[in-house]
Structure formats: structure tokens, C-alpha cells
């Protein structure tokens, strides 16, 4: 079947309307009243008060299409399926129908309306855990619809539990629907959820029966809600049989424009494709953020503003790599606005702001890049005068560190001058810098054996617990900016726009102490950075793929790439106390804490 995104949106909304749902408008990309997330990440997000029990004016069955931004996967962009912006089709039951109707309608829509063959369909369901049973009801419903047991995959919490969207709120087990692309399995272990591209997830039905409290507990919600979400881009891709979302009609014109404007071809075709996709994805997301009805996010250094800045700057870097012709920013933005304005008229209404902000940010960033190029040229001239034709690794690293030049960029400039770059030296400088950041942050400048004293080791582990606790209490945007440890105290800086409330501070402290009491082993693993990231590890001072790193895992609470050293069990910390929470710089907070009751 061939289907456009317009047709898919209409089919979806009409189908659920025919099942008694009211079509409602999607909300802004900037969430209301939820400081724990920067952007709307799912269709359920604006509906949280109603999922919790407030009466919705449009009734108990709702359907819509929602703009979503998720930047957690930003490094995956460029692969066949990851995007920072996507549209989510959704249908909700507010304490109305439950699993039977939700799953039956999902099946009916996929097979009857979209024409997927039932044999292409694989599903995952919640496998259960202590206190929460396996979702046998969902399994039975899928079986009754003709999905055989071998294509129903019970999976643990990491895969089949959804939400809450922020730190607290409605959540529950889910059942995810995957289309089998027909590719070979990548190995014995290959099953829905594997990232090899055989199975593509297109829809998720969440059965929201629980509420996660600020203390981290799951309480019965006292209501049975359904929250579903279908990704427009992926579904269109699958229906039309494209290899990636970038071939769909939603991306083809943007990619086409980028190709038309490009004046350089990279030696590595894969790098070329990735650059095109990153520019297309990041600028599409930036246009939607800047063109949002709320008009409150502009490029800047904090929170959502910073995410936007990063998206624009990253696309500028790749645009430079491909040598996009002057005026590309405006031209690409125009294509995106033109393509979407009939669905999202706010983009057209805010056209001037969108283009103005994009171009202004591009110019600001290009100035920094130009300064870097001047610096490069100065160095290159002197080197050539001395007959040196290879740029040292430390210099290449300085260009990266001070002016944001990625290595590929420096290599290109060098090639233009008939020079080469000492890649290995760059990598060494990079690693040395990381090492330095780590040791500086560990307070090693205090010198001597003291660095690796037991107290400092305990503080190190406490820092990981603190970081993870901040993530749980404040959200994933509370990210480490710096850390400094002395035998007396630990100091931890992290991005967060507001003063923490006394309750939040208490929650963080309690959570760390709880993990200490749980006496969790601290497990050290050696693996590559990619593997660590694939396992969801936080990796702060590392950026090179393929590099061997050490990862410390503390139960399912914390996973961080770090140089160590760490204690072997959290119980060795004794106790943890936050002494101060203060501002460090704009958008950055600082916590000072101590370890207590040392045995
Ligand atoms: N909230 C669920 C998700 O994001 C279903 O929409 O997958």
C-alpha cells in the first residue's frame, strides 16, 4: 500500500472517531506546568491531569496528533530510524475502555486500514516482576486475534513499562507493536527491540494503572487508562516500504534541497549520508521549536534554549562540511515550513521569527568558527615555513576544545593546505584531557597518596549515587557539569535552571541514603564506549567511539563511564548528607555534600 503522511493522520483520526473518540488538537511542544521535562515527549504528556482523574471537556475517548521532541537519542540521529522531532498519533481512554478494545483496535487499524499483514506483526508485552504480574490478559487478547505465541515476546520493565513522562505521574505496562521488515535476523538473540533494523517499532499501547510518586513508589492509580502512541514517520516508512524514514515524503524534499545546495562530496559515502540526515533532522526540529505556538524557546545557554542552540550549531557544522551554499538556512527552513504548514499553521504564522533566529544563530556560530579558522591558518603558515606538513594532535585538539572544530573539520582544512593531521596524537590529547578532567574533578591536584584514600574513593561512589538521584528527582536534564572531591567534602555542579526546593533536596538525599542502605555491589566492567552507551551508561568526559572504557554499575540505579576508583559496595559509604545547594553560574547549580557515619 502507498500512503502519505496526510492520509495516515486522517485515517487514524477518522478510525478512532468511528470508535467513539473525539478528535482534539495537539498541544505545544513546550510542556505546561512540568519543570521536569524540557519538551513534550509524547501525546500523553499534555493529558496528564486527565489521566490522573480530572474531567476532560471532550469526554473519555480522545484522539490526536502531537508534535514531540526527544533529544535523548541525539547521537543516534543519522541511523535509519532515530529522529529528534516526530509526530505521534494517539488514542486515549480516560477510565473508559481498557486492554481488550485498545489491542483489538490497534490490530484492526494496522491490518485493515493500513494493510499490514498479520504475519508481519510481532508484539512485546510486560513480563512481570515482583509485585506486578505478567500481562497475561494482553497475551490472551493478542492470541485471540491470531498472533501466535512465538511472535508474542514478554519483556522486562526496561522494554515494556512506559512512563511517567517526567519524574512523577501516570505510567504502566505496555504492549509494543513491531513490523518485521523481512530482513535476516542479526543473530540468535535478535527479537523485537533489537536495534539491527529487522523489527521496527511503530505503535505502543500503554495501560496506565499506576502513578509514580515523588518518592519513587508506584501506587495504583485507581483508574484504568489507555495511552497509545504511533510514530508517523516510522509508520509511513514501513507502509511504503522505504529503507529509512529519510526516503519518505516527509524528508525527501529536505534531503533533496540539502543535496542541491551541497558543493562538497565527502570521501566516505556513509559520512555524507549521515551529515545530510543530521542537517535535515536537526533543522526540522529547530523549525518546530522556533515556530511553536508558545514562542518561548530561543537559542541560548540553558535548558530548552540550549538544546535548540545545540541542534542549530550541529547542523551548521555539518552544513559546512558539505559546503552548503549561502542562504541554505533560510532555504531549508522554507521547505520545512512549506511542507508542514497545512498541518501546523503556527509554523507559517511564525515564519519570520523562525528564519531570523536560525540565521542569527548560524551567524553567531560562524563567527566562532571563523576565529578558529584564522587560528588554524596562522598555525599552518608558520608550520609550512618550517617545512612541517603534519598538524600536531595537540593543536587539533585545541581547535576542538576552544572553537568546537570536530576533527573531520580540521582534517579538511589541513587537506586544503596540502597538510595532514596527526590523528593518533589528537586522540591521545583528547584522552589526556579526559583523564585530566577526571583527576581534576577528583581533586587530585591536592596531590599525594591522599587522592586514592578511602574517603575519596567513597566520595567518588557517592558522586555517582548523587548524580543518579538528581536524574530521578529532577529529570535527565540535571546533568553533571563538574565535580570536585576533597577528603572533607564532595562538590557537584549540574545543569538546572532553578533553586532546588527543600523537598527536592531531601528526596535526593534520602534516595542516596536508601541506595547506601540497600548495600548494592558496585560492579566494574571494561568495554567500549559504544557498548557502554548502548547499555545506557552516562558518559561525561568521553567522546570517542570504539575506545575502551571502564563502566561502574550500581544495581539498576546508576551506570557511569568513569576512571574510578570506587568502593565495592554502597554500604561502605555509611551515610550521605547534603550541606548546601547554591547557584554556581547561570543555569548551573552546585551541591556540597559529606559522607557521614564512616565505619
Ligand atoms: N506514551 C507512550 C509512548 O510514548 C504511548 O504514546 O510510547
mmCIF file of N, CA and C in Angstrom, residues 375-430:
data_model
loop_
_atom_site.group_PDB
_atom_site.id
_atom_site.type_symbol
_atom_site.label_atom_id
_atom_site.label_comp_id
_atom_site.label_asym_id
_atom_site.label_seq_id
_atom_site.Cartn_x
_atom_site.Cartn_y
_atom_site.Cartn_z
ATOM 1 N N UNK A 375 42.908 31.093 13.397
ATOM 2 C CA UNK A 375 43.920 30.472 14.254
ATOM 3 C C UNK A 375 44.604 29.336 13.481
ATOM 4 N N UNK A 376 43.797 28.553 12.815
ATOM 5 C CA UNK A 376 44.336 27.429 12.049
ATOM 6 C C UNK A 376 45.309 27.925 10.976
ATOM 7 N N UNK A 377 44.869 28.959 10.245
ATOM 8 C CA UNK A 377 45.712 29.456 9.157
ATOM 9 C C UNK A 377 47.040 29.994 9.657
ATOM 10 N N UNK A 378 46.974 30.680 10.820
ATOM 11 C CA UNK A 378 48.213 31.209 11.407
ATOM 12 C C UNK A 378 49.180 30.048 11.675
ATOM 13 N N UNK A 379 48.645 29.035 12.319
ATOM 14 C CA UNK A 379 49.489 27.879 12.679
ATOM 15 C C UNK A 379 50.044 27.222 11.410
ATOM 16 N N UNK A 380 49.152 27.043 10.422
ATOM 17 C CA UNK A 380 49.557 26.346 9.203
ATOM 18 C C UNK A 380 50.682 27.110 8.489
ATOM 19 N N UNK A 381 50.569 28.433 8.464
ATOM 20 C CA UNK A 381 51.587 29.239 7.787
ATOM 21 C C UNK A 381 52.945 29.043 8.444
ATOM 22 N N UNK A 382 52.961 29.159 9.772
ATOM 23 C CA UNK A 382 54.225 29.006 10.494
ATOM 24 C C UNK A 382 54.796 27.614 10.261
ATOM 25 N N UNK A 383 53.930 26.627 10.317
ATOM 26 C CA UNK A 383 54.412 25.252 10.144
ATOM 27 C C UNK A 383 55.052 25.061 8.781
ATOM 28 N N UNK A 384 54.350 25.578 7.774
ATOM 29 C CA UNK A 384 54.870 25.402 6.405
ATOM 30 C C UNK A 384 56.229 26.073 6.251
ATOM 31 N N UNK A 385 56.354 27.262 6.900
ATOM 32 C CA UNK A 385 57.645 27.960 6.831
ATOM 33 C C UNK A 385 58.766 27.076 7.366
ATOM 34 N N UNK A 386 58.395 26.213 8.302
ATOM 35 C CA UNK A 386 59.404 25.320 8.874
ATOM 36 C C UNK A 386 59.399 23.953 8.206
ATOM 37 N N UNK A 387 58.725 23.884 7.099
ATOM 38 C CA UNK A 387 58.713 22.633 6.343
ATOM 39 C C UNK A 387 57.945 21.504 7.023
ATOM 40 N N UNK A 388 57.085 21.844 8.014
ATOM 41 C CA UNK A 388 56.299 20.790 8.670
ATOM 42 C C UNK A 388 54.949 20.666 7.976
ATOM 43 N N UNK A 389 54.596 19.471 7.607
ATOM 44 C CA UNK A 389 53.349 19.306 6.864
ATOM 45 C C UNK A 389 52.306 18.509 7.643
ATOM 46 N N UNK A 390 52.622 18.187 8.886
ATOM 47 C CA UNK A 390 51.618 17.469 9.683
ATOM 48 C C UNK A 390 51.237 18.278 10.933
ATOM 49 N N UNK A 391 49.959 18.594 11.032
ATOM 50 C CA UNK A 391 49.460 19.332 12.191
ATOM 51 C C UNK A 391 49.459 18.413 13.407
ATOM 52 N N UNK A 392 50.026 18.904 14.491
ATOM 53 C CA UNK A 392 50.141 18.072 15.688
ATOM 54 C C UNK A 392 48.783 17.768 16.319
ATOM 55 N N UNK A 393 48.733 16.659 17.033
ATOM 56 C CA UNK A 393 47.495 16.241 17.665
ATOM 57 C C UNK A 393 47.015 17.235 18.714
ATOM 58 N N UNK A 394 47.965 17.824 19.438
ATOM 59 C CA UNK A 394 47.555 18.767 20.494
ATOM 60 C C UNK A 394 46.916 20.009 19.892
ATOM 61 N N UNK A 395 47.456 20.448 18.744
ATOM 62 C CA UNK A 395 46.876 21.633 18.089
ATOM 63 C C UNK A 395 45.467 21.313 17.600
ATOM 64 N N UNK A 396 45.320 20.136 16.991
ATOM 65 C CA UNK A 396 43.985 19.742 16.509
ATOM 66 C C UNK A 396 43.019 19.685 17.679
ATOM 67 N N UNK A 397 43.511 19.208 18.821
ATOM 68 C CA UNK A 397 42.640 19.129 19.989
ATOM 69 C C UNK A 397 42.273 20.524 20.493
ATOM 70 N N UNK A 398 43.251 21.439 20.436
ATOM 71 C CA UNK A 398 42.962 22.803 20.903
ATOM 72 C C UNK A 398 41.866 23.427 20.027
ATOM 73 N N UNK A 399 41.939 23.172 18.727
ATOM 74 C CA UNK A 399 40.913 23.719 17.826
ATOM 75 C C UNK A 399 39.533 23.153 18.184
ATOM 76 N N UNK A 400 39.532 21.919 18.602
ATOM 77 C CA UNK A 400 38.273 21.296 19.011
ATOM 78 C C UNK A 400 37.775 21.900 20.322
ATOM 79 N N UNK A 401 38.709 22.004 21.255
ATOM 80 C CA UNK A 401 38.352 22.425 22.604
ATOM 81 C C UNK A 401 37.930 23.891 22.654
ATOM 82 N N UNK A 402 38.647 24.737 21.922
ATOM 83 C CA UNK A 402 38.378 26.179 22.002
ATOM 84 C C UNK A 402 37.336 26.650 20.998
ATOM 85 N N UNK A 403 37.367 26.071 19.787
ATOM 86 C CA UNK A 403 36.479 26.603 18.751
ATOM 87 C C UNK A 403 35.412 25.615 18.286
ATOM 88 N N UNK A 404 35.366 24.477 18.916
ATOM 89 C CA UNK A 404 34.335 23.497 18.558
ATOM 90 C C UNK A 404 34.576 22.821 17.222
ATOM 91 N N UNK A 405 35.832 22.795 16.744
ATOM 92 C CA UNK A 405 36.118 22.127 15.467
ATOM 93 C C UNK A 405 36.129 20.617 15.646
ATOM 94 N N UNK A 406 35.234 19.906 14.995
ATOM 95 C CA UNK A 406 35.391 18.453 15.034
ATOM 96 C C UNK A 406 36.635 18.054 14.243
ATOM 97 N N UNK A 407 37.211 16.912 14.547
ATOM 98 C CA UNK A 407 38.453 16.503 13.905
ATOM 99 C C UNK A 407 38.325 16.486 12.373
ATOM 100 N N UNK A 408 37.179 15.978 11.882
ATOM 101 C CA UNK A 408 36.989 15.892 10.416
ATOM 102 C C UNK A 408 37.140 17.265 9.759
ATOM 103 N N UNK A 409 36.689 18.253 10.489
ATOM 104 C CA UNK A 409 36.733 19.628 10.020
ATOM 105 C C UNK A 409 38.176 20.092 9.867
ATOM 106 N N UNK A 410 38.958 19.825 10.890
ATOM 107 C CA UNK A 410 40.368 20.213 10.884
ATOM 108 C C UNK A 410 41.101 19.468 9.769
ATOM 109 N N UNK A 411 40.752 18.194 9.596
ATOM 110 C CA UNK A 411 41.412 17.418 8.542
ATOM 111 C C UNK A 411 41.117 18.046 7.179
ATOM 112 N N UNK A 412 39.874 18.482 7.025
ATOM 113 C CA UNK A 412 39.514 19.110 5.755
ATOM 114 C C UNK A 412 40.315 20.375 5.485
ATOM 115 N N UNK A 413 40.392 21.223 6.508
ATOM 116 C CA UNK A 413 41.164 22.463 6.346
ATOM 117 C C UNK A 413 42.609 22.130 6.023
ATOM 118 N N UNK A 414 43.150 21.128 6.715
ATOM 119 C CA UNK A 414 44.537 20.746 6.505
ATOM 120 C C UNK A 414 44.734 20.230 5.077
ATOM 121 N N UNK A 415 43.788 19.406 4.626
ATOM 122 C CA UNK A 415 43.897 18.848 3.276
ATOM 123 C C UNK A 415 43.951 19.968 2.240
ATOM 124 N N UNK A 416 43.104 20.996 2.465
ATOM 125 C CA UNK A 416 43.102 22.128 1.535
ATOM 126 C C UNK A 416 44.478 22.776 1.435
ATOM 127 N N UNK A 417 45.242 22.688 2.521
ATOM 128 C CA UNK A 417 46.578 23.299 2.553
ATOM 129 C C UNK A 417 47.660 22.276 2.193
ATOM 130 N N UNK A 418 47.239 21.115 1.752
ATOM 131 C CA UNK A 418 48.194 20.063 1.411
ATOM 132 C C UNK A 418 48.855 19.449 2.638
ATOM 133 N N UNK A 419 48.195 19.585 3.781
ATOM 134 C CA UNK A 419 48.786 19.066 5.018
ATOM 135 C C UNK A 419 47.989 17.879 5.554
ATOM 136 N N UNK A 420 48.583 17.203 6.517
ATOM 137 C CA UNK A 420 47.868 16.102 7.173
ATOM 138 C C UNK A 420 47.710 16.441 8.663
ATOM 139 N N UNK A 421 46.944 15.603 9.355
ATOM 140 C CA UNK A 421 46.734 15.813 10.790
ATOM 141 C C UNK A 421 47.135 14.541 11.534
ATOM 142 N N UNK A 422 47.809 14.711 12.636
ATOM 143 C CA UNK A 422 48.207 13.560 13.452
ATOM 144 C C UNK A 422 46.986 13.091 14.251
ATOM 145 N N UNK A 423 46.242 12.183 13.642
ATOM 146 C CA UNK A 423 45.013 11.682 14.259
ATOM 147 C C UNK A 423 45.261 11.037 15.615
ATOM 148 N N UNK A 424 46.305 10.199 15.614
ATOM 149 C CA UNK A 424 46.577 9.473 16.847
ATOM 150 C C UNK A 424 46.930 10.454 17.967
ATOM 151 N N UNK A 425 47.719 11.479 17.580
ATOM 152 C CA UNK A 425 48.111 12.495 18.563
ATOM 153 C C UNK A 425 46.878 13.222 19.092
ATOM 154 N N UNK A 426 45.905 13.472 18.183
ATOM 155 C CA UNK A 426 44.660 14.126 18.581
ATOM 156 C C UNK A 426 43.947 13.272 19.619
ATOM 157 N N UNK A 427 43.881 11.992 19.288
ATOM 158 C CA UNK A 427 43.180 11.097 20.208
ATOM 159 C C UNK A 427 43.868 11.014 21.562
ATOM 160 N N UNK A 428 45.203 11.022 21.510
ATOM 161 C CA UNK A 428 45.938 10.984 22.779
ATOM 162 C C UNK A 428 45.660 12.246 23.598
ATOM 163 N N UNK A 429 45.691 13.399 22.883
ATOM 164 C CA UNK A 429 45.427 14.664 23.583
ATOM 165 C C UNK A 429 44.023 14.655 24.173
ATOM 166 N N UNK A 430 43.110 14.098 23.399
ATOM 167 C CA UNK A 430 41.727 14.016 23.828
ATOM 168 C C UNK A 430 41.616 13.189 25.109
#
